[in-house]
Amino acid sequence: MTYRAPTQDIRFILNELADLDGVLALPGFEEVSGDLVDAVLEENARFVEQAIAPLNRSGDTEPATWSDGAVRTSPGFKQAFSEFAQGGWQGLQHEQEWGGQGLPKLVGAPASENINAANLSFSLCPLLTDGVIEALTAVGTHAQQSLFIPPMLEGRWTGTMNLTEPQAGSDLAQVATRAVRQDDGTYRLSGQKIFITYGEHDMAENIVHLVLARTPDAPKGVKGISLFIVPKYLVNEDGSLGARNDVWCASLEHKLGIHGSPTAVLLYGSGKGDVGEGAVGHLVGQENRGLEYMFIMMNAARYAVGIQGVALSERALQHATAYAHERMQGQALEGSAGPVAIANHPDVQRMLLTMRALTEGARALAYVAAAACDKSRRHPDAAEQGRNKALYEYLVPVVKGFSTELSVEVASLGIQVHGGMGFIEETGAAQYYRDARILPIYEGTTAIQANDFVGRKVLRDGGAVAKALSQAMRATVAQLEEASAGSGADAPGLALIARRLAAGVDGYERATDFVLGNAGSHLRAVFLGSVPYLMLAGVVHAGWQMARAALACAEHVRAGQASGFHKQKMATSVFYAAQILPRAEALSASILEGEVASGYASMVQST
């Protein structure tokens, strides 16, 4: 099935919901016009549709292969990455100082979505490279930045993130990789890292590994972790490549999905390179502050994985929609002369609309978060910078957790739309489900996102951001009620959205009050409900964006400018309110019963 970038919905969200004009008015974006953004989106769509999407299926059936420490990527990946690099896509939203294009994150987000939807396995390489660039831009020395960032922006080198070890999964306090300082100021690293995405491949000249490790006298726990740059090949002062470093790919993991992405087991200090024993590394920042620095990369990656959730949902939606319109089966409910396309059957319509509503709601929420990030970095008013920074930090775990969990649901519904054929690999629907299943796991499981959301976001600021969002959502409810008071054709739909959004906000506020009121006395009860609370926030905030979309569509109708797209968006928004927003009340109820439920949960665990 051919992938088509959803450029019409992307443009609608950018202009109607995410305040593209406001972002382009920020200092530093003076040369970025709306016409330029349109041109970037059009070229991005053309590139991913023609060069990247056709490799999605073959990457799944012909995965990367390992031989004696070297990895050959799936057929076509190397050439596609060369075209990706030549097109300047790696540098789209990075600083011009180092060779990037300096475009807003709000423009980078849809470009990232499109390449992930086209081919999730392929896109993981530039995703991790983006994270390395962001980390070095924030905390690297000028020498490190000038040596390592430009080649990554040019696509000649790529980057990875090395955290996990066999004994240290989410618990990074157990990291054991060792880094010993040398007389020349470098460090020698030894240890094993696992689950390293694109830790070895043949698409670039060099690979820049960011590695968490401990110095011999480091404190125990996470306060004793440092961050190091460990390149596959040493880099000379003039930027040329030197000796092969002592980092070696021992094997590739055999995974449920994302087969085209090589997931490596890397050995540091096994004596395999040309530098003697111990991989040569360079300290980033100060010793023992590595986890703090790595969180810069991790937060960038978490938002990017949330975008992956939106992307995979879009791909599964397109696949299922095409099949539902082609597959002739059964008579129409009202009767028909012969079989009709299954897209005419009510329950198939329900599934397709659920897929569409979740995808478009999550997309809108992610883009609004991207706009907040841009404003937090460039807004001329310090108070607005601070407000948007707090908003973006609040939304990152929601975008990551909600978007990835729903991608599994959307991909599963896509299989269901296909019926028995969805269970057959040849139809392609199963690949999206297999690929989606990693998204709520890597770069921090949904529980880790939820714990961060509760502990570092809602509790830390006393619920300030959550309460501000409640006020903003209440204002939208009032707008909906006013708009629905007229006699227009969409008045019933707007009234329904107003009712359901108001009920959703009620549930969100009750849950927030429970979290704030019980963290001191019933901490286990609060965290038992952390994932439901995160999902509740996602359901309501995405529903809020769909409600705002409905208001924008109603305005187009009043102005006589409505198109078929606006009618479909209105229908999807009404469906979200009717079928998705009611989840908020159930999630809220499960959170409010946490005090009693947590006691029984502990009782089950003790047995």
Coordinates of C-alpha atoms in Angstrom, one line a residue:
M1 CA 0.0 0.0 0.0
T2 CA 1.4 3.4 -1.0
Y3 CA 2.0 5.9 1.8
R4 CA 0.9 9.6 1.4
A5 CA 2.0 12.3 3.8
P6 CA -1.1 13.8 5.5
T7 CA -0.1 17.3 4.4
Q8 CA -3.6 18.8 4.5
D9 CA -4.1 17.8 8.2
I10 CA -0.6 18.9 9.0
R11 CA -1.1 22.4 7.5
F12 CA -4.5 22.7 9.3
I13 CA -2.9 21.9 12.7
L14 CA 0.1 24.2 12.1
N15 CA -2.1 27.2 11.2
E16 CA -5.3 26.7 13.2
L17 CA -4.0 25.1 16.4
A18 CA -0.3 25.3 16.9
D19 CA 0.2 29.1 16.1
L20 CA 2.6 28.8 13.2
D21 CA 2.4 32.5 12.6
G22 CA 3.3 33.2 16.2
V23 CA 6.3 30.8 16.1
L24 CA 7.6 32.3 12.8
A25 CA 7.4 35.8 14.5
L26 CA 9.9 34.7 17.1
P27 CA 13.4 36.2 17.1
G28 CA 15.7 34.1 14.9
F29 CA 13.0 32.9 12.5
E30 CA 12.9 36.2 10.5
E31 CA 13.9 34.5 7.3
V32 CA 11.4 31.6 7.7
S33 CA 8.2 32.4 5.9
G34 CA 5.0 30.5 5.5
D35 CA 5.8 29.9 1.9
L36 CA 9.1 28.4 2.9
V37 CA 7.4 26.1 5.4
D38 CA 5.0 24.9 2.7
A39 CA 7.9 24.2 0.4
V40 CA 9.7 22.2 3.1
L41 CA 6.6 20.1 3.8
E42 CA 6.0 19.5 0.1
E43 CA 9.6 18.4 -0.5
N44 CA 9.6 16.3 2.6
A45 CA 6.4 14.5 1.5
R46 CA 7.9 13.9 -2.0
F47 CA 11.1 12.6 -0.6
V48 CA 9.7 10.2 2.0
E49 CA 7.0 8.9 -0.3
Q50 CA 9.4 8.1 -3.1
A51 CA 12.7 7.2 -1.4
I52 CA 11.9 6.0 2.1
A53 CA 8.4 4.5 2.1
P54 CA 9.1 1.8 -0.6
L55 CA 11.8 0.3 1.7
N56 CA 9.4 -0.3 4.7
R57 CA 8.2 -3.7 3.7
S58 CA 11.6 -5.0 2.4
G59 CA 13.3 -3.7 5.6
D60 CA 10.9 -5.9 7.6
T61 CA 11.4 -9.1 5.5
E62 CA 15.2 -8.5 4.8
P63 CA 16.6 -7.2 8.1
A64 CA 20.1 -6.0 8.8
T65 CA 22.7 -8.8 9.0
W66 CA 25.8 -9.2 11.2
S67 CA 29.1 -10.8 10.3
D68 CA 32.4 -10.7 12.3
G69 CA 31.5 -7.4 14.0
A70 CA 30.2 -5.6 10.9
V71 CA 26.6 -4.9 10.0
R72 CA 25.1 -4.6 6.6
T73 CA 21.8 -2.7 6.6
S74 CA 18.6 -3.8 4.8
P75 CA 18.7 -3.4 1.0
G76 CA 18.3 0.2 -0.1
F77 CA 18.9 1.7 3.3
K78 CA 22.4 2.9 2.6
Q79 CA 21.4 4.7 -0.7
A80 CA 18.3 6.2 1.0
F81 CA 20.4 7.5 3.8
S82 CA 22.8 9.1 1.4
E83 CA 19.8 10.9 -0.3
F84 CA 18.5 11.9 3.2
A85 CA 21.9 13.4 4.0
Q86 CA 22.2 15.2 0.7
G87 CA 18.8 16.7 1.1
G88 CA 19.8 18.3 4.4
W89 CA 17.1 16.6 6.4
Q90 CA 19.3 15.9 9.4
G91 CA 20.0 19.5 10.0
L92 CA 16.4 20.8 9.6
Q93 CA 15.9 22.1 13.1
H94 CA 19.5 22.4 14.3
E95 CA 21.6 25.5 14.8
Q96 CA 22.9 27.3 11.7
E97 CA 26.2 27.9 13.5
W98 CA 27.1 24.2 12.9
G99 CA 25.6 23.8 9.5
G100 CA 21.9 23.2 10.4
Q101 CA 19.0 25.0 8.8
G102 CA 17.7 26.5 12.1
L103 CA 14.0 25.9 11.4
P104 CA 11.5 25.7 14.2
K105 CA 10.7 22.5 16.0
L106 CA 7.2 23.1 14.9
V107 CA 8.4 22.5 11.3
G108 CA 10.7 19.7 12.2
A109 CA 7.9 17.8 14.0
P110 CA 5.8 17.1 10.8
A111 CA 8.9 16.3 8.8
S112 CA 9.9 13.8 11.5
E113 CA 6.4 12.3 11.5
N114 CA 6.4 11.8 7.8
I115 CA 9.8 10.0 7.7
N116 CA 8.8 7.8 10.6
A117 CA 5.5 6.9 9.0
A118 CA 7.3 6.1 5.7
N119 CA 9.7 3.8 7.4
L120 CA 10.0 3.5 11.2
S121 CA 13.1 1.3 11.1
F122 CA 15.0 3.7 8.8
S123 CA 14.1 6.8 10.8
L124 CA 15.6 5.5 14.0
C125 CA 19.1 6.3 12.8
P126 CA 18.5 10.1 12.3
L127 CA 16.3 10.2 15.4
L128 CA 19.2 9.1 17.7
T129 CA 21.6 11.4 15.8
D130 CA 19.3 14.3 16.5
G131 CA 19.6 13.5 20.2
V132 CA 23.4 13.4 20.2
I133 CA 23.5 16.7 18.4
E134 CA 21.1 18.3 20.9
A135 CA 23.1 17.0 23.9
L136 CA 26.5 18.2 22.5
T137 CA 24.9 21.5 21.5
A138 CA 23.8 22.0 25.1
V139 CA 26.7 20.7 27.2
G140 CA 29.6 19.9 24.9
T141 CA 32.7 22.1 24.7
H142 CA 33.2 24.3 21.7
A143 CA 35.9 22.0 20.5
Q144 CA 33.6 18.9 20.8
Q145 CA 30.8 20.8 19.1
S146 CA 33.0 21.9 16.1
L147 CA 34.6 18.5 15.7
F148 CA 31.5 16.2 16.0
I149 CA 28.3 18.2 15.2
P150 CA 29.0 19.3 11.6
P151 CA 29.7 15.8 10.2
M152 CA 26.5 14.5 11.9
L153 CA 24.5 17.4 10.4
E154 CA 26.0 16.5 7.0
G155 CA 25.0 12.9 7.4
R156 CA 28.6 11.7 7.1
W157 CA 28.5 10.5 10.7
T158 CA 25.6 9.2 12.9
G159 CA 25.0 9.1 16.6
T160 CA 23.8 6.7 19.3
M161 CA 22.8 6.7 22.9
N162 CA 24.4 4.0 25.2
L163 CA 22.7 3.5 28.5
T164 CA 21.4 0.0 28.9
E165 CA 23.5 -2.9 30.2
P166 CA 22.4 -6.5 30.9
Q167 CA 22.0 -5.8 34.6
A168 CA 20.9 -2.1 34.2
G169 CA 17.7 -1.6 32.2
S170 CA 15.6 1.2 33.5
D171 CA 17.6 1.2 36.7
L172 CA 20.7 3.2 35.6
A173 CA 22.1 3.2 39.1
Q174 CA 23.4 -0.3 38.2
V175 CA 25.5 0.9 35.3
A176 CA 28.9 -0.8 35.5
T177 CA 30.8 0.3 32.4
R178 CA 34.1 1.6 33.6
A179 CA 36.0 4.8 32.5
V180 CA 39.6 5.3 33.6
R181 CA 41.2 8.7 33.0
Q182 CA 44.5 8.8 31.1
D183 CA 47.5 11.2 31.3
D184 CA 46.4 12.9 28.0
G185 CA 43.0 13.7 29.4
T186 CA 41.1 11.0 27.5
Y187 CA 39.4 8.0 29.2
R188 CA 39.6 4.3 28.5
L189 CA 36.2 2.6 28.7
S190 CA 35.4 -1.1 29.2
G191 CA 32.0 -2.8 29.5
Q192 CA 29.0 -4.0 27.6
K193 CA 26.0 -2.1 26.3
I194 CA 22.9 -3.7 24.9
F195 CA 19.9 -2.5 22.9
I196 CA 22.0 0.1 21.0
T197 CA 19.9 1.2 18.0
Y198 CA 22.2 1.6 14.9
G199 CA 25.2 0.9 17.2
E200 CA 26.9 -0.6 14.1
H201 CA 25.9 -0.1 10.4
D202 CA 27.3 0.6 7.0
M203 CA 25.4 3.9 6.2
A204 CA 28.0 6.4 7.5
E205 CA 31.7 6.9 7.8
N206 CA 31.7 7.1 11.6
I207 CA 29.4 6.5 14.5
V208 CA 29.5 8.8 17.6
H209 CA 28.5 6.9 20.7
L210 CA 27.4 8.8 23.8
V211 CA 28.1 6.4 26.6
L212 CA 27.3 6.4 30.3
A213 CA 30.1 5.0 32.5
R214 CA 31.7 5.2 35.9
T215 CA 35.1 6.5 36.9
P216 CA 36.9 4.3 39.5
D217 CA 36.3 6.7 42.4
A218 CA 32.7 7.7 41.4
P219 CA 30.0 7.7 44.0
K220 CA 27.5 4.8 44.0
G221 CA 24.2 5.1 42.2
V222 CA 23.1 7.6 39.6
K223 CA 25.2 10.4 41.1
G224 CA 28.3 8.5 40.0
I225 CA 27.6 8.3 36.3
S226 CA 29.6 10.3 33.7
L227 CA 29.0 10.8 30.0
F228 CA 31.5 10.2 27.3
I229 CA 31.9 10.6 23.6
V230 CA 33.3 7.4 22.1
P231 CA 33.6 7.4 18.3
K232 CA 33.8 4.2 16.3
Y233 CA 36.9 5.7 14.6
L234 CA 39.1 8.2 16.5
V235 CA 38.9 11.7 15.1
N236 CA 42.0 13.8 14.4
E237 CA 42.1 17.5 15.2
D238 CA 41.5 18.4 11.5
G239 CA 38.3 16.2 11.5
S240 CA 39.9 13.4 9.6
L241 CA 39.4 9.8 10.8
G242 CA 42.1 7.9 12.7
A243 CA 42.4 4.5 14.2
R244 CA 39.6 2.1 14.7
N245 CA 38.5 2.5 18.4
D246 CA 38.0 -0.5 20.8
V247 CA 34.2 -0.7 20.4
W248 CA 32.9 -3.8 18.8
C249 CA 29.5 -5.1 17.7
A250 CA 29.2 -8.6 19.3
S251 CA 25.8 -9.4 17.8
L252 CA 22.4 -8.0 16.7
E253 CA 19.2 -8.6 18.6
H254 CA 16.4 -10.6 17.0
K255 CA 13.3 -8.6 17.6
L256 CA 9.5 -8.7 17.4
G257 CA 9.4 -5.7 15.0
I258 CA 11.5 -2.8 13.5
H259 CA 13.5 -5.5 11.8
G260 CA 15.2 -3.1 9.5
S261 CA 16.8 -1.3 12.5
P262 CA 20.0 -3.0 13.7
T263 CA 19.9 -3.2 17.5
A264 CA 23.4 -3.9 18.6
V265 CA 25.2 -5.5 21.5
L266 CA 28.4 -3.4 21.9
L267 CA 31.6 -4.4 23.7
Y268 CA 33.9 -1.6 24.9
G269 CA 37.5 -2.5 25.8
S270 CA 37.6 -6.0 24.4
G271 CA 40.8 -5.4 22.5
K272 CA 39.2 -5.6 19.1
G273 CA 40.3 -2.2 17.7
D274 CA 43.6 -0.6 16.8
V275 CA 44.1 1.6 19.9
G276 CA 45.1 -1.1 22.4
E277 CA 42.8 -2.3 25.2
G278 CA 40.0 0.1 26.2
A279 CA 37.9 2.3 24.1
V280 CA 39.1 5.9 23.9
G281 CA 36.5 8.3 25.2
H282 CA 36.2 12.0 25.8
L283 CA 34.4 13.4 28.9
V284 CA 31.3 15.5 28.2
G285 CA 30.9 18.2 30.8
Q286 CA 31.9 17.3 34.4
E287 CA 32.4 13.9 35.9
N288 CA 29.4 12.4 37.8
R289 CA 26.9 14.6 36.0
G290 CA 26.4 12.2 33.1
L291 CA 22.8 11.3 33.7
E292 CA 21.8 15.0 33.9
Y293 CA 23.4 15.5 30.5
M294 CA 22.0 12.4 29.0
F295 CA 18.5 13.5 30.0
I296 CA 18.9 16.3 27.4
M297 CA 19.2 13.6 24.8
M298 CA 16.6 11.4 26.4
N299 CA 13.9 14.2 26.5
A300 CA 14.6 14.9 22.8
A301 CA 14.3 11.2 22.1
R302 CA 11.1 10.8 24.2
Y303 CA 9.3 13.6 22.2
A304 CA 10.6 12.1 19.0
V305 CA 9.3 8.6 20.0
G306 CA 5.9 10.2 20.7
I307 CA 6.0 11.5 17.1
Q308 CA 6.8 8.0 16.0
G309 CA 3.5 6.9 17.7
V310 CA 1.6 9.4 15.7
A311 CA 3.4 8.4 12.5
L312 CA 2.8 4.7 12.9
S313 CA -0.8 5.3 13.7
E314 CA -1.1 7.3 10.5
R315 CA 0.5 4.6 8.4
A316 CA -1.8 1.9 9.9
L317 CA -4.8 4.1 9.4
Q318 CA -4.0 4.6 5.7
H319 CA -3.4 0.9 5.2
A320 CA -6.7 -0.1 6.9
T321 CA -8.7 2.6 5.1
A322 CA -7.5 1.5 1.7
Y323 CA -8.3 -2.1 2.4
A324 CA -11.8 -1.3 3.8
H325 CA -12.7 0.6 0.6
E326 CA -11.4 -2.2 -1.6
R327 CA -12.7 -5.3 0.2
M328 CA -16.2 -6.2 -0.9
Q329 CA -18.1 -8.2 1.7
G330 CA -21.7 -8.5 2.8
Q331 CA -24.7 -6.4 2.0
A332 CA -25.4 -2.9 3.3
L333 CA -27.3 -2.8 6.6
E334 CA -30.2 -1.2 4.8
G335 CA -30.0 -3.8 2.0
S336 CA -28.2 -3.7 -1.3
A337 CA -28.1 -5.4 -4.7
G338 CA -24.8 -7.1 -3.9
P339 CA -21.8 -7.0 -1.7
V340 CA -20.5 -3.6 -0.6
A341 CA -17.1 -2.4 0.5
I342 CA -16.7 -3.2 4.2
A343 CA -16.1 0.6 4.8
N344 CA -20.0 0.8 4.6
H345 CA -20.5 -1.4 7.7
P346 CA -21.1 0.5 10.9
D347 CA -18.6 -1.3 13.1
V348 CA -15.8 -0.9 10.5
Q349 CA -16.7 2.8 10.3
R350 CA -16.4 2.9 14.1
M351 CA -12.9 1.3 14.0
L352 CA -11.7 3.5 11.2
L353 CA -13.0 6.6 12.9
T354 CA -11.4 5.6 16.2
M355 CA -8.1 5.1 14.4
R356 CA -8.4 8.5 12.7
A357 CA -9.6 10.4 15.8
L358 CA -6.8 9.1 18.0
T359 CA -4.2 9.8 15.3
E360 CA -5.3 13.3 14.6
G361 CA -5.8 14.2 18.3
A362 CA -2.3 12.9 19.1
R363 CA -0.8 14.8 16.2
A364 CA -2.4 18.1 17.2
L365 CA -1.2 17.6 20.8
A366 CA 2.4 16.9 19.7
Y367 CA 2.5 19.9 17.4
V368 CA 1.2 22.2 20.1
A369 CA 3.9 20.9 22.3
A370 CA 6.5 21.6 19.6
A371 CA 5.3 25.2 19.4
A372 CA 5.6 25.6 23.1
C373 CA 9.2 24.3 22.9
D374 CA 10.0 27.0 20.2
K375 CA 8.5 29.7 22.3
S376 CA 10.4 28.5 25.4
R377 CA 13.6 29.0 23.6
R378 CA 13.0 32.2 21.6
H379 CA 10.1 34.2 23.0
P380 CA 11.4 37.8 23.8
D381 CA 9.4 37.9 27.0
A382 CA 11.0 36.0 29.9
A383 CA 7.7 35.2 31.6
E384 CA 6.4 33.7 28.3
Q385 CA 9.5 31.7 27.9
G386 CA 9.1 30.3 31.4
R387 CA 5.4 29.5 30.9
N388 CA 6.1 27.7 27.6
K389 CA 9.0 25.8 29.1
A390 CA 6.9 24.5 31.9
L391 CA 4.1 23.6 29.4
Y392 CA 6.5 21.7 27.1
E393 CA 8.1 19.8 29.9
Y394 CA 4.7 18.8 31.2
L395 CA 3.6 17.7 27.7
V396 CA 6.7 15.6 26.8
P397 CA 5.7 12.5 28.9
V398 CA 2.1 12.8 27.7
V399 CA 3.1 13.0 24.1
K400 CA 5.5 10.1 24.5
G401 CA 3.2 7.9 26.7
F402 CA -0.2 8.6 25.2
S403 CA 0.9 8.6 21.5
T404 CA 2.8 5.4 21.8
E405 CA 0.1 3.5 23.7
L406 CA -2.5 4.6 21.2
S407 CA -0.3 3.5 18.3
V408 CA -0.6 -0.1 19.6
E409 CA -4.4 0.3 19.8
V410 CA -4.6 1.9 16.3
A411 CA -2.4 -0.8 14.8
S412 CA -4.4 -3.5 16.4
L413 CA -7.6 -2.0 15.1
G414 CA -6.0 -2.0 11.7
I415 CA -5.5 -5.7 11.9
Q416 CA -9.1 -6.1 13.0
V417 CA -10.4 -4.1 10.0
H418 CA -8.6 -6.6 7.8
G419 CA -10.3 -9.5 9.5
G420 CA -8.5 -12.8 9.0
M421 CA -6.3 -11.3 6.3
G422 CA -4.8 -8.9 8.9
F423 CA -3.3 -11.9 10.7
I424 CA -1.5 -12.9 7.5
E425 CA 1.9 -11.2 7.1
E426 CA 1.5 -10.7 3.4
T427 CA -1.2 -8.0 3.8
G428 CA 1.3 -5.8 5.7
A429 CA -1.1 -4.9 8.5
A430 CA 0.7 -7.0 11.1
Q431 CA 4.0 -5.2 10.6
Y432 CA 2.6 -2.0 12.0
Y433 CA 1.4 -3.8 15.1
R434 CA 4.8 -5.5 15.6
D435 CA 6.6 -2.3 15.0
A436 CA 4.3 -0.3 17.3
R437 CA 4.8 -2.6 20.2
I438 CA 8.3 -1.3 21.0
L439 CA 7.2 2.4 21.2
P440 CA 5.6 2.3 24.7
I441 CA 8.8 0.5 25.9
Y442 CA 12.0 2.2 24.6
E443 CA 13.2 5.6 25.6
G444 CA 11.4 5.0 28.9
T445 CA 8.3 2.8 29.4
T446 CA 4.9 4.3 29.8
A447 CA 5.2 3.7 33.5
I448 CA 8.5 5.7 33.6
Q449 CA 6.8 8.5 31.6
A450 CA 3.9 8.4 34.1
N451 CA 6.1 8.5 37.1
D452 CA 8.0 11.5 35.6
F453 CA 4.7 13.1 34.8
V454 CA 3.4 12.8 38.4
G455 CA 6.6 13.3 40.3
R456 CA 8.6 15.8 38.3
K457 CA 5.8 17.7 36.6
V458 CA 2.5 17.8 38.5
L459 CA 3.7 17.4 42.1
R460 CA 6.9 19.6 41.7
D461 CA 4.9 22.7 40.6
G462 CA 1.9 22.0 42.8
G463 CA -0.2 21.3 39.8
A464 CA 0.3 24.8 38.3
V465 CA 0.5 23.8 34.7
A466 CA -2.3 21.3 35.1
K467 CA -4.6 24.0 36.6
A468 CA -3.7 26.5 33.9
L469 CA -4.6 23.9 31.3
S470 CA -7.9 23.3 33.0
Q471 CA -8.7 27.0 32.8
A472 CA -7.8 27.1 29.1
M473 CA -9.9 24.0 28.4
R474 CA -12.9 25.5 30.3
A475 CA -12.6 28.6 28.1
T476 CA -12.8 26.3 25.0
V477 CA -16.0 24.7 26.5
A478 CA -17.5 28.2 26.8
Q479 CA -16.7 29.0 23.2
L480 CA -18.3 25.7 22.1
E481 CA -21.4 26.4 24.1
E482 CA -21.7 29.9 22.5
A483 CA -21.1 28.5 19.0
S484 CA -23.6 25.7 19.5
A485 CA -26.3 28.2 20.5
G486 CA -27.0 29.1 16.9
S487 CA -29.0 27.3 14.3
G488 CA -26.2 26.1 12.1
A489 CA -26.0 22.5 10.8
D490 CA -23.0 21.8 13.2
A491 CA -24.7 23.1 16.3
P492 CA -25.7 19.7 17.7
G493 CA -22.1 18.4 17.1
L494 CA -20.6 21.4 18.8
A495 CA -23.0 21.0 21.7
L496 CA -22.0 17.4 22.1
I497 CA -18.3 18.3 22.0
A498 CA -18.9 20.9 24.7
R499 CA -20.7 18.4 27.0
R500 CA -18.1 15.7 26.6
L501 CA -15.1 18.0 26.9
A502 CA -16.6 19.6 30.1
A503 CA -17.0 16.1 31.6
G504 CA -13.5 15.2 30.6
V505 CA -12.1 18.3 32.3
D506 CA -14.1 17.4 35.4
G507 CA -12.5 14.0 35.5
Y508 CA -9.0 15.5 34.8
E509 CA -9.5 18.0 37.7
R510 CA -10.7 15.4 40.1
A511 CA -7.7 13.2 39.3
T512 CA -5.3 16.1 39.6
D513 CA -6.7 17.0 43.0
F514 CA -6.4 13.4 44.1
V515 CA -2.7 13.3 43.1
L516 CA -1.9 16.6 44.8
G517 CA -3.9 15.7 47.9
N518 CA -2.7 12.2 48.5
A519 CA 1.0 12.2 47.5
G520 CA 2.1 13.0 51.1
S521 CA -0.1 10.4 52.8
H522 CA -0.8 7.7 50.2
L523 CA 2.1 7.8 47.8
R524 CA 1.6 4.2 46.6
A525 CA -2.0 4.9 45.7
V526 CA -1.0 7.9 43.7
F527 CA 1.6 6.0 41.7
L528 CA -0.7 3.0 41.2
G529 CA -2.7 5.4 39.2
S530 CA 0.1 7.2 37.4
V531 CA -0.3 5.5 34.1
P532 CA -4.1 6.0 34.1
Y533 CA -3.5 9.6 35.0
L534 CA -1.1 10.1 32.1
M535 CA -3.5 8.5 29.7
L536 CA -6.3 10.6 31.2
A537 CA -4.3 13.7 30.5
G538 CA -3.6 12.5 26.9
V539 CA -7.3 11.7 26.2
V540 CA -8.5 15.1 27.5
H541 CA -5.7 17.3 26.1
A542 CA -6.0 15.6 22.7
G543 CA -9.8 16.0 22.9
W544 CA -9.3 19.7 23.7
Q545 CA -7.3 20.1 20.5
M546 CA -10.0 18.3 18.5
A547 CA -12.5 20.6 20.1
R548 CA -10.5 23.6 19.0
A549 CA -10.3 22.1 15.5
A550 CA -14.1 21.8 15.5
L551 CA -14.4 25.5 16.3
A552 CA -12.0 26.4 13.5
C553 CA -14.0 24.3 11.1
A554 CA -17.2 26.0 12.2
E555 CA -15.6 29.4 11.5
H556 CA -14.7 28.3 8.0
V557 CA -18.3 27.2 7.5
R558 CA -19.6 30.6 8.7
A559 CA -17.2 32.4 6.3
G560 CA -18.3 30.2 3.4
Q561 CA -14.8 28.8 3.1
A562 CA -15.4 25.2 4.2
S563 CA -14.1 22.3 2.1
G564 CA -14.6 18.6 2.2
F565 CA -11.6 18.5 4.5
H566 CA -13.3 20.7 7.1
K567 CA -16.4 18.6 7.0
Q568 CA -14.4 15.5 7.6
K569 CA -12.4 17.1 10.4
M570 CA -15.7 18.3 12.1
A571 CA -17.0 14.7 11.9
T572 CA -13.8 13.3 13.3
S573 CA -13.9 15.9 16.2
V574 CA -17.5 15.0 17.0
F575 CA -16.6 11.3 17.0
Y576 CA -13.6 11.9 19.3
A577 CA -15.9 13.6 21.8
A578 CA -18.6 11.0 21.6
Q579 CA -16.4 7.8 21.6
I580 CA -13.0 8.7 23.0
L581 CA -13.5 11.5 25.6
P582 CA -15.8 9.3 27.7
R583 CA -12.7 7.2 28.5
A584 CA -11.6 10.2 30.7
E585 CA -14.4 9.6 33.3
A586 CA -13.5 5.9 33.6
L587 CA -9.8 6.6 34.0
S588 CA -10.5 9.3 36.6
A589 CA -12.7 6.9 38.6
S590 CA -9.9 4.3 38.6
I591 CA -7.5 6.9 40.0
L592 CA -9.8 8.1 42.7
E593 CA -10.2 4.5 44.0
G594 CA -6.5 4.2 44.3
E595 CA -6.3 4.4 48.1
V596 CA -8.3 1.2 48.6
A597 CA -7.0 -0.6 45.4
S598 CA -3.3 0.0 46.3
G599 CA -3.7 -1.9 49.5
Y600 CA -5.2 -4.9 47.7
A601 CA -2.5 -4.6 45.0
S602 CA 0.2 -4.9 47.7
M603 CA -1.6 -7.8 49.3
V604 CA -1.5 -9.7 46.0
Q605 CA 2.2 -8.9 45.5
S606 CA 3.0 -10.2 49.0
T607 CA 1.6 -13.6 48.2

